[in-house]
Amino acid sequence: MVVIRGGPISILLGFVITDIPTSTINQVIADFKIGAFQEYDPLVELSLDENRFVGVSPEQVRDRLDAEDVREAFVLLDAETTVSRSVWWVGRYLDEEEEHGVVFTDKWRQEFVGNVSSDERMLLRARIATIEVPLFYVNNDIANMDIFEILDSLPLPFDPHGPQEPWTAGFDWEHDPPSPPPAYIDAMPDECEFSSSAEQTQIFGRPTEMVRLKEDVARENGLRSEWTLVVKALGSEDGFREGGLSFSQPWARKGLEKLDRGNTLPAHPSSKINMG
């Protein structure tokens, strides 16, 4: 039996700060699920509170969460969300960006920021197309990208108080969406095919044995059979049958049912939205 091992679920907090129609909230949920590859193994899930911060500014939301020691980034839904299918990504205040250091942030402020006094605290926020938020979340989490890259792409000087065009990575989600990350699986040798031929091993630049699921096994599990490297051989200490193998396989793009993780999305106590 093939076991698909879903990774730990990351949660991104979201808040509604303006009265917006239910249709907009539903659209945000739908776009986010598509961008997070929800039908496969979700990159991140959204915990959305539609009540707590209505009528509150982004700075006030940040301050209140900081007071509760909630330090991570979050997204905000406002009137513009209905128009452009985008949300505010809200990070830290500029003077708290410890990862980049004081020298970087001071220089960045001098070169790129306008319409703000030198002693004003500046909240780092960027408008992002909702469907692109999950991928940005992952890239930001692994330090592959950060909010400065989005802000640096805006017309200069950057006005931290003004509107922004929604940032997008340029994917055509309707006609040619990006591929979801591969599934990490555990499988027994009799469910696999092996090869040591140069045709397969040269892809990885060194001679080694390659593995893939048998075509029928992959199809039964909503996957595509593709040569890859074995991550490791499994034993009983891994919670799997002795002699099993762990490796990745790409998802099939059609006819795949949603992966059942056996749990539900955590929500804020005041949330009225079912994200299931």
GROMACS .gro file of C-alpha atoms in nm, residues 20-21 24 27 78-86 127 166:
model
   15
   20ILE     CA    1  -1.739   4.339   0.211
   21PRO     CA    2  -1.995   4.106   0.054
   24THR     CA    3  -1.591   3.846  -0.199
   27GLN     CA    4  -1.386   3.431  -0.384
   78ASP     CA    5  -1.068   4.534   0.228
   79ALA     CA    6  -1.287   4.707  -0.031
   80GLU     CA    7  -1.017   4.671  -0.297
   81THR     CA    8  -1.032   4.293  -0.253
   82THR     CA    9  -1.370   4.292  -0.425
   83VAL     CA   10  -1.239   4.492  -0.720
   84SER     CA   11  -0.901   4.329  -0.786
   85ARG     CA   12  -0.916   3.987  -0.614
   86SER     CA   13  -0.617   4.084  -0.404
  127ARG     CA   14  -0.083   4.419  -0.230
  166PRO     CA   15  -0.163   4.383  -0.702
   0.00000   0.00000   0.00000
